[in-house]
Amino acid sequence: MMQSPRVVIIGAGIVGANLADELTERGWTDITVLDQGPIPMTGGSTSHAPGLVFQTNPSKTMTELAAYTGQKLASLTRGGARAFNAVGGLEVATSPERLAELHRRRGFATSWGLEARVVDAAEAKAMHPLINEDLVLGALYVPSDGLASSLLAVELLRERAESRGARFIGGTPVTGIERAAGRVTGVRSGDTVFPADIVVSAAGFWGPAVGDLIGMPVPLVPLAHQYVTTTPVRGLTWEAAPVPGTGNNAALPLLRHQDEDLYFRQHGTQLGIGSYAHRPIPVSYDELPSADRITEHAMPSRLAFTAEDFEQPWKACRQLLPALNNTEIDDAFNGIFSFTPDGGSLVGESRDLKGFFIAEAVWVTHSAGVAKSVAELLVNGRSETDLHELDVARFEEIQLQDDYVLETSQQNFVEIYDIRHPLEPRQAPRNLRVSPFHRRQTELGAFFLESGGWERPHWYEANARLLDTLPQEWQAPARDAWSAKFDSPIAAAEAHATRTNVAMYDMTALKRLEVSGPGALPLLQRLTTGQLDKSIGSVTYTLMLDEAGGIKSDLTVARIEDSLFQIGANGGLDLDYFTRQAAAQTEADPEQWAQVRDTTGGTCCIGVWGPRARDLVQPLTPQDLTNDGLKYFRAASTTIAGIPVRVMRLSYVGELGWEIYTSAEYGQRLWDALWAAGEPLQVIAAGRSAFNSLRLEKGYRSWGTDMDTEHDPVQAGLGFAVRANKEDFVGKQALEQRTAQPPATRLRCLAVDDGTSMVLGKEPVYVDGQPAGYVTSAAYGHTVRKPVAYAWLPGTAAEGDTVQIEYFGRRIDATVVPEPLVDPEMKKIRA
């Protein structure tokens, strides 16, 4: 690519302006920013956004993006005005449940490197004197939270980007995207075409309309959100001259009253109030005011106020802040913001049009951070901050449908301030994707959780009977109320049956890909760290790295034929990456073509695992399942009870057994055949709760939870999956450079000392009394009779060291232990 490619950014709001600034800072100067509205007040969400930057988030990525946003905007000043005012952030609790949640959120903040503390009602009132102290039980305080001045920031960013060569053009609605040979070539506005090598849509809630120009689904919904400014508040003084449209007219900390879905910020002697305490109000484009003439009170993103929706919230405002009883509403409107199916932003490149990127559903809170990451992605090929949670390729096909996007985005609006358990599934829509075993699982009383639209059994009520005969040492201790949610003691019985007998697990929801063609092996060899040029029937656990040596994914790759491979992948991001890479390889050398197919929906998988797995499966198949007949990490095509299947001797739970694949049409028959053969052996169906416990005891990592692109294989304890003598693969050189020195951090196994205290993940870990890491995965280890967790710790942390995990404000002792905890000699799994 040329030194300074031609980039057109669609949208001159806070994201587009930040992106132009970030790109020009990196030496890309041929940047054109287009907007349908006038500049700087374009009429999008940026033009009315209240600018609150609360950084704390369950997501490490989103917290880091918010922190960068505050830091960057704080450096933008004009005269006495700042584009970010670090007034601090205060989240109050008016219920015991919310106070507990604030302790959990303080844990998130600490895990991700933010200074935060939980204060009592008196200190909260000292910080924000308008608070009704009698109503408040406590508050979370983050001193680096603050107010972003969106319009001032956009102006200063635009001026800086223009000084480096960028140009901003308002009054230019985009009417088309030009393309040739599968690549973007320009952006059309009426009769004018702006040439482009790269186009980035940062159009905010207009994102779906821009996506429609190339047939790219952009899963977001514009929803109205109420914002009110009061008349002057008695006792709230402001002596400095006002700076309109900025966060400089504030000294009080930001305030969130999440129990009532409200937030507050100071506007000099007035207060601004934002409310999510109303029905979701989706908005269609034909309802929006014109973008031709925009003023502070008339713009496309600012709709008429629906007063009836604010009646109850207004009462709640006056209860928390009694001084508001002497005020009225001075200004009010329904502002438009973007909501998505999972509440996350949307970043990524179109699957069908090279060079067309999106950066949508990005609020002011994360704007500069997202822009920095997108700029790094464009210029360097990767973002320093892992973006898998934002990548638009994370969505499955069903999740891109209009009905799904509308329903789930509205649900996210309703639940935006709700206390959400990490396992809590959405209530609707459900039963979108079910395995062929679903009827049988329902008959067994499966308790389903949902992921990617799939219904996944977490445990089975039919196994409750096993608790009566479960050995005492296998009985799990009572849990606290939070960790007991979406859990059942039945999981202990299912884990026991897997370790001592045999169990069937539904593995259908795991992404399956097939790569075929004469270029299949070269493609996989280039993209993975393992040696895949093996005999037919071989199965390899391997990694994909990015160019910087970070872990892009982990995979199991089975060689089915010379030019046919089955891949156990992690999701849509892997499919997207393989598809792009295969297309590029085919384009470069048509004789080395490779085809990538997602076979997940048309196939299914049962894991049959446990010491008696061979007793169950062998009588049903002509395939020799002895160690000599099918060794560990080998695959074979055969039949089971007359059903064509593909069996792989793998085990994610650390026991003897096989993953058995067949076409979805045969799925229920396969289940029934295995179940009937297993009844004399007392086979059970087991769910994800037991599965997660067993896999942690065995030390198996979960990509996206335990590691991602920010970590290399040595740090993650996966160095064994890298073949150092392999000629070349993506990320090899960078990995060699990274691993030349001891890693600063490592993923380590922890055992909780008291044997009972549960943690769930993302809690901070303290070493020598100082925050030094965070938990990734955690579960009760039924085999080892204690809670087990994996955590990122300093590289100097050694086996036997004592650390503390903070759980809802309480410190729990844990010990760094050798791993795996179960069967380190691999005798069971190779039996």
PDB file of C-alpha atoms in Angstrom, residues 193-390:
ATOM      1  CA  VAL A 193     -16.796  11.316  -6.316  1.00  0.00           C
ATOM      2  CA  PHE A 194     -14.106  11.481  -3.660  1.00  0.00           C
ATOM      3  CA  PRO A 195     -11.420   8.915  -4.611  1.00  0.00           C
ATOM      4  CA  ALA A 196     -10.472   6.540  -1.809  1.00  0.00           C
ATOM      5  CA  ASP A 197      -8.300   3.530  -1.128  1.00  0.00           C
ATOM      6  CA  ILE A 198      -9.903   3.170   2.287  1.00  0.00           C
ATOM      7  CA  VAL A 199     -13.334   4.270   3.492  1.00  0.00           C
ATOM      8  CA  VAL A 200     -14.314   4.330   7.145  1.00  0.00           C
ATOM      9  CA  SER A 201     -17.941   4.823   8.074  1.00  0.00           C
ATOM     10  CA  ALA A 202     -18.164   6.648  11.391  1.00  0.00           C
ATOM     11  CA  ALA A 203     -21.702   7.770  10.709  1.00  0.00           C
ATOM     12  CA  GLY A 204     -23.135   6.913  14.118  1.00  0.00           C
ATOM     13  CA  PHE A 205     -26.813   6.056  14.064  1.00  0.00           C
ATOM     14  CA  TRP A 206     -26.776   6.582  10.277  1.00  0.00           C
ATOM     15  CA  GLY A 207     -24.370   3.632  10.070  1.00  0.00           C
ATOM     16  CA  PRO A 208     -26.973   1.127   8.821  1.00  0.00           C
ATOM     17  CA  ALA A 209     -27.917   3.482   5.973  1.00  0.00           C
ATOM     18  CA  VAL A 210     -24.281   3.739   4.899  1.00  0.00           C
ATOM     19  CA  GLY A 211     -23.913  -0.025   5.217  1.00  0.00           C
ATOM     20  CA  ASP A 212     -26.917  -0.476   2.945  1.00  0.00           C
ATOM     21  CA  LEU A 213     -24.997   1.275   0.164  1.00  0.00           C
ATOM     22  CA  ILE A 214     -22.746  -1.796  -0.098  1.00  0.00           C
ATOM     23  CA  GLY A 215     -25.112  -4.424   1.314  1.00  0.00           C
ATOM     24  CA  MET A 216     -23.254  -4.673   4.640  1.00  0.00           C
ATOM     25  CA  PRO A 217     -25.441  -5.329   7.699  1.00  0.00           C
ATOM     26  CA  VAL A 218     -24.635  -2.836  10.465  1.00  0.00           C
ATOM     27  CA  PRO A 219     -26.498  -4.194  13.502  1.00  0.00           C
ATOM     28  CA  LEU A 220     -27.529  -1.105  15.403  1.00  0.00           C
ATOM     29  CA  VAL A 221     -30.773   0.687  16.154  1.00  0.00           C
ATOM     30  CA  PRO A 222     -31.233   4.449  16.720  1.00  0.00           C
ATOM     31  CA  LEU A 223     -33.065   4.831  20.033  1.00  0.00           C
ATOM     32  CA  ALA A 224     -34.279   7.964  21.775  1.00  0.00           C
ATOM     33  CA  HIS A 225     -32.850   8.783  25.205  1.00  0.00           C
ATOM     34  CA  GLN A 226     -34.239  11.615  27.332  1.00  0.00           C
ATOM     35  CA  TYR A 227     -32.112  14.520  28.482  1.00  0.00           C
ATOM     36  CA  VAL A 228     -33.327  17.416  30.641  1.00  0.00           C
ATOM     37  CA  THR A 229     -31.723  20.624  31.863  1.00  0.00           C
ATOM     38  CA  THR A 230     -33.229  22.180  34.996  1.00  0.00           C
ATOM     39  CA  THR A 231     -33.694  25.797  35.893  1.00  0.00           C
ATOM     40  CA  PRO A 232     -31.008  27.121  38.292  1.00  0.00           C
ATOM     41  CA  VAL A 233     -30.621  24.986  41.409  1.00  0.00           C
ATOM     42  CA  ARG A 234     -30.693  26.735  44.758  1.00  0.00           C
ATOM     43  CA  GLY A 235     -27.262  26.460  46.405  1.00  0.00           C
ATOM     44  CA  LEU A 236     -25.514  25.564  43.157  1.00  0.00           C
ATOM     45  CA  THR A 237     -23.254  28.489  42.345  1.00  0.00           C
ATOM     46  CA  TRP A 238     -21.007  29.176  39.406  1.00  0.00           C
ATOM     47  CA  GLU A 239     -18.954  32.350  39.316  1.00  0.00           C
ATOM     48  CA  ALA A 240     -16.856  31.796  36.199  1.00  0.00           C
ATOM     49  CA  ALA A 241     -18.055  32.932  32.801  1.00  0.00           C
ATOM     50  CA  PRO A 242     -19.926  30.105  31.111  1.00  0.00           C
ATOM     51  CA  VAL A 243     -18.326  28.260  28.218  1.00  0.00           C
ATOM     52  CA  PRO A 244     -21.284  26.998  26.173  1.00  0.00           C
ATOM     53  CA  GLY A 245     -21.323  23.376  25.112  1.00  0.00           C
ATOM     54  CA  THR A 246     -18.398  22.280  27.254  1.00  0.00           C
ATOM     55  CA  GLY A 247     -17.771  20.365  30.432  1.00  0.00           C
ATOM     56  CA  ASN A 248     -15.944  23.304  31.940  1.00  0.00           C
ATOM     57  CA  ASN A 249     -19.053  24.629  33.704  1.00  0.00           C
ATOM     58  CA  ALA A 250     -18.852  21.860  36.283  1.00  0.00           C
ATOM     59  CA  ALA A 251     -17.135  21.164  39.576  1.00  0.00           C
ATOM     60  CA  LEU A 252     -19.511  18.537  40.970  1.00  0.00           C
ATOM     61  CA  PRO A 253     -18.632  14.942  40.105  1.00  0.00           C
ATOM     62  CA  LEU A 254     -20.682  13.088  37.547  1.00  0.00           C
ATOM     63  CA  LEU A 255     -23.495  11.266  39.298  1.00  0.00           C
ATOM     64  CA  ARG A 256     -25.250   8.023  38.407  1.00  0.00           C
ATOM     65  CA  HIS A 257     -28.381   6.755  40.156  1.00  0.00           C
ATOM     66  CA  GLN A 258     -28.511   3.393  38.457  1.00  0.00           C
ATOM     67  CA  ASP A 259     -31.270   2.014  40.683  1.00  0.00           C
ATOM     68  CA  GLU A 260     -33.541   4.500  38.878  1.00  0.00           C
ATOM     69  CA  ASP A 261     -31.759   4.519  35.477  1.00  0.00           C
ATOM     70  CA  LEU A 262     -30.647   8.149  35.879  1.00  0.00           C
ATOM     71  CA  TYR A 263     -27.466  10.183  35.572  1.00  0.00           C
ATOM     72  CA  PHE A 264     -26.661  13.817  36.367  1.00  0.00           C
ATOM     73  CA  ARG A 265     -24.066  16.433  35.419  1.00  0.00           C
ATOM     74  CA  GLN A 266     -23.585  20.081  36.285  1.00  0.00           C
ATOM     75  CA  HIS A 267     -24.174  22.918  33.807  1.00  0.00           C
ATOM     76  CA  GLY A 268     -23.015  25.910  35.852  1.00  0.00           C
ATOM     77  CA  THR A 269     -25.966  26.718  38.131  1.00  0.00           C
ATOM     78  CA  GLN A 270     -28.166  24.119  36.445  1.00  0.00           C
ATOM     79  CA  LEU A 271     -28.214  20.323  36.375  1.00  0.00           C
ATOM     80  CA  GLY A 272     -28.456  18.075  33.347  1.00  0.00           C
ATOM     81  CA  ILE A 273     -30.359  14.827  33.793  1.00  0.00           C
ATOM     82  CA  GLY A 274     -30.226  11.803  31.517  1.00  0.00           C
ATOM     83  CA  SER A 275     -32.874   9.111  31.816  1.00  0.00           C
ATOM     84  CA  TYR A 276     -33.058   5.534  30.604  1.00  0.00           C
ATOM     85  CA  ALA A 277     -36.116   5.025  32.822  1.00  0.00           C
ATOM     86  CA  HIS A 278     -38.560   4.951  29.959  1.00  0.00           C
ATOM     87  CA  ARG A 279     -39.792   2.620  27.267  1.00  0.00           C
ATOM     88  CA  PRO A 280     -37.432   1.994  24.370  1.00  0.00           C
ATOM     89  CA  ILE A 281     -38.230   4.445  21.568  1.00  0.00           C
ATOM     90  CA  PRO A 282     -36.764   3.193  18.281  1.00  0.00           C
ATOM     91  CA  VAL A 283     -36.569   5.858  15.610  1.00  0.00           C
ATOM     92  CA  SER A 284     -36.697   5.467  11.836  1.00  0.00           C
ATOM     93  CA  TYR A 285     -34.790   7.794   9.547  1.00  0.00           C
ATOM     94  CA  ASP A 286     -37.958   9.339   8.123  1.00  0.00           C
ATOM     95  CA  GLU A 287     -38.845  10.594  11.636  1.00  0.00           C
ATOM     96  CA  LEU A 288     -35.673  12.654  11.948  1.00  0.00           C
ATOM     97  CA  PRO A 289     -35.557  16.407  11.421  1.00  0.00           C
ATOM     98  CA  SER A 290     -33.716  17.679   8.354  1.00  0.00           C
ATOM     99  CA  ALA A 291     -29.946  18.103   8.405  1.00  0.00           C
ATOM    100  CA  ASP A 292     -30.132  21.149   6.121  1.00  0.00           C
ATOM    101  CA  ARG A 293     -30.321  23.763   8.877  1.00  0.00           C
ATOM    102  CA  ILE A 294     -28.920  22.847  12.259  1.00  0.00           C
ATOM    103  CA  THR A 295     -29.019  24.851  15.465  1.00  0.00           C
ATOM    104  CA  GLU A 296     -28.418  23.929  19.093  1.00  0.00           C
ATOM    105  CA  HIS A 297     -32.098  23.059  19.487  1.00  0.00           C
ATOM    106  CA  ALA A 298     -32.912  21.783  16.014  1.00  0.00           C
ATOM    107  CA  MET A 299     -30.954  18.865  14.598  1.00  0.00           C
ATOM    108  CA  PRO A 300     -31.615  15.321  13.302  1.00  0.00           C
ATOM    109  CA  SER A 301     -30.489  13.703  16.543  1.00  0.00           C
ATOM    110  CA  ARG A 302     -32.672  15.861  18.764  1.00  0.00           C
ATOM    111  CA  LEU A 303     -36.373  14.931  18.823  1.00  0.00           C
ATOM    112  CA  ALA A 304     -39.342  16.388  20.655  1.00  0.00           C
ATOM    113  CA  PHE A 305     -39.500  15.588  24.353  1.00  0.00           C
ATOM    114  CA  THR A 306     -42.145  13.063  25.419  1.00  0.00           C
ATOM    115  CA  ALA A 307     -43.030  14.526  28.811  1.00  0.00           C
ATOM    116  CA  GLU A 308     -45.105  11.546  29.912  1.00  0.00           C
ATOM    117  CA  ASP A 309     -41.987   9.362  29.857  1.00  0.00           C
ATOM    118  CA  PHE A 310     -40.246  11.630  32.377  1.00  0.00           C
ATOM    119  CA  GLU A 311     -42.960  11.852  35.038  1.00  0.00           C
ATOM    120  CA  GLN A 312     -41.718   8.985  37.237  1.00  0.00           C
ATOM    121  CA  PRO A 313     -38.007   9.663  36.680  1.00  0.00           C
ATOM    122  CA  TRP A 314     -38.561  13.301  37.685  1.00  0.00           C
ATOM    123  CA  LYS A 315     -39.952  12.124  41.025  1.00  0.00           C
ATOM    124  CA  ALA A 316     -36.928   9.891  41.535  1.00  0.00           C
ATOM    125  CA  CYS A 317     -34.606  12.806  40.697  1.00  0.00           C
ATOM    126  CA  ARG A 318     -36.209  14.954  43.385  1.00  0.00           C
ATOM    127  CA  GLN A 319     -35.972  12.184  45.954  1.00  0.00           C
ATOM    128  CA  LEU A 320     -32.230  11.771  45.432  1.00  0.00           C
ATOM    129  CA  LEU A 321     -31.554  15.501  44.986  1.00  0.00           C
ATOM    130  CA  PRO A 322     -34.131  17.397  47.103  1.00  0.00           C
ATOM    131  CA  ALA A 323     -32.898  20.763  45.818  1.00  0.00           C
ATOM    132  CA  LEU A 324     -34.616  19.913  42.541  1.00  0.00           C
ATOM    133  CA  ASN A 325     -37.984  20.366  44.258  1.00  0.00           C
ATOM    134  CA  ASN A 326     -37.453  24.109  43.767  1.00  0.00           C
ATOM    135  CA  THR A 327     -36.657  23.815  40.061  1.00  0.00           C
ATOM    136  CA  GLU A 328     -38.487  23.261  36.819  1.00  0.00           C
ATOM    137  CA  ILE A 329     -37.445  21.840  33.495  1.00  0.00           C
ATOM    138  CA  ASP A 330     -35.716  24.516  31.454  1.00  0.00           C
ATOM    139  CA  ASP A 331     -34.893  22.449  28.372  1.00  0.00           C
ATOM    140  CA  ALA A 332     -35.664  18.859  27.397  1.00  0.00           C
ATOM    141  CA  PHE A 333     -35.400  16.633  24.363  1.00  0.00           C
ATOM    142  CA  ASN A 334     -35.211  13.030  23.242  1.00  0.00           C
ATOM    143  CA  GLY A 335     -31.693  12.523  21.913  1.00  0.00           C
ATOM    144  CA  ILE A 336     -30.754   9.753  19.513  1.00  0.00           C
ATOM    145  CA  PHE A 337     -28.041   7.230  20.357  1.00  0.00           C
ATOM    146  CA  SER A 338     -26.979   3.915  18.820  1.00  0.00           C
ATOM    147  CA  PHE A 339     -27.718   0.596  20.506  1.00  0.00           C
ATOM    148  CA  THR A 340     -26.553  -2.839  19.363  1.00  0.00           C
ATOM    149  CA  PRO A 341     -27.594  -6.452  20.112  1.00  0.00           C
ATOM    150  CA  ASP A 342     -24.942  -6.906  22.811  1.00  0.00           C
ATOM    151  CA  GLY A 343     -24.363  -3.276  23.754  1.00  0.00           C
ATOM    152  CA  GLY A 344     -20.904  -3.186  22.169  1.00  0.00           C
ATOM    153  CA  SER A 345     -19.423  -0.954  19.491  1.00  0.00           C
ATOM    154  CA  LEU A 346     -19.004  -2.105  15.898  1.00  0.00           C
ATOM    155  CA  VAL A 347     -15.554  -2.097  14.320  1.00  0.00           C
ATOM    156  CA  GLY A 348     -14.274  -3.987  11.310  1.00  0.00           C
ATOM    157  CA  GLU A 349     -13.937  -4.365   7.564  1.00  0.00           C
ATOM    158  CA  SER A 350     -16.692  -5.443   5.201  1.00  0.00           C
ATOM    159  CA  ARG A 351     -16.502  -9.132   4.249  1.00  0.00           C
ATOM    160  CA  ASP A 352     -17.381  -8.332   0.646  1.00  0.00           C
ATOM    161  CA  LEU A 353     -15.744  -4.986  -0.091  1.00  0.00           C
ATOM    162  CA  LYS A 354     -12.063  -4.617   0.667  1.00  0.00           C
ATOM    163  CA  GLY A 355     -11.055  -1.321   2.169  1.00  0.00           C
ATOM    164  CA  PHE A 356     -14.496  -0.485   3.561  1.00  0.00           C
ATOM    165  CA  PHE A 357     -14.419  -0.252   7.361  1.00  0.00           C
ATOM    166  CA  ILE A 358     -16.904   0.772  10.018  1.00  0.00           C
ATOM    167  CA  ALA A 359     -16.497   2.374  13.440  1.00  0.00           C
ATOM    168  CA  GLU A 360     -20.093   2.664  14.628  1.00  0.00           C
ATOM    169  CA  ALA A 361     -22.133   2.635  17.847  1.00  0.00           C
ATOM    170  CA  VAL A 362     -19.255   4.398  19.573  1.00  0.00           C
ATOM    171  CA  TRP A 363     -20.252   6.772  22.343  1.00  0.00           C
ATOM    172  CA  VAL A 364     -18.225   9.799  23.385  1.00  0.00           C
ATOM    173  CA  THR A 365     -16.970   7.741  26.342  1.00  0.00           C
ATOM    174  CA  HIS A 366     -14.868   5.508  24.099  1.00  0.00           C
ATOM    175  CA  SER A 367     -14.476   7.728  21.050  1.00  0.00           C
ATOM    176  CA  ALA A 368     -10.773   8.580  21.098  1.00  0.00           C
ATOM    177  CA  GLY A 369      -9.852   5.077  22.214  1.00  0.00           C
ATOM    178  CA  VAL A 370     -11.772   3.457  19.360  1.00  0.00           C
ATOM    179  CA  ALA A 371     -10.300   5.948  16.869  1.00  0.00           C
ATOM    180  CA  LYS A 372      -6.783   5.150  18.071  1.00  0.00           C
ATOM    181  CA  SER A 373      -7.422   1.426  17.693  1.00  0.00           C
ATOM    182  CA  VAL A 374      -8.905   1.810  14.210  1.00  0.00           C
ATOM    183  CA  ALA A 375      -5.964   3.988  13.168  1.00  0.00           C
ATOM    184  CA  GLU A 376      -3.552   1.327  14.425  1.00  0.00           C
ATOM    185  CA  LEU A 377      -5.550  -1.310  12.565  1.00  0.00           C
ATOM    186  CA  LEU A 378      -5.334   0.638   9.303  1.00  0.00           C
ATOM    187  CA  VAL A 379      -1.714   1.767   9.576  1.00  0.00           C
ATOM    188  CA  ASN A 380      -0.083  -1.164  11.384  1.00  0.00           C
ATOM    189  CA  GLY A 381      -2.474  -4.000  10.644  1.00  0.00           C
ATOM    190  CA  ARG A 382      -3.419  -4.539  14.283  1.00  0.00           C
ATOM    191  CA  SER A 383      -4.665  -2.649  17.316  1.00  0.00           C
ATOM    192  CA  GLU A 384      -2.579  -2.641  20.488  1.00  0.00           C
ATOM    193  CA  THR A 385      -5.826  -3.090  22.418  1.00  0.00           C
ATOM    194  CA  ASP A 386      -7.567  -6.363  21.617  1.00  0.00           C
ATOM    195  CA  LEU A 387     -10.756  -5.614  19.672  1.00  0.00           C
ATOM    196  CA  HIS A 388     -12.485  -8.995  19.459  1.00  0.00           C
ATOM    197  CA  GLU A 389     -15.351  -7.721  21.631  1.00  0.00           C
ATOM    198  CA  LEU A 390     -15.977  -4.900  19.127  1.00  0.00           C
TER     199      LEU A 390
END
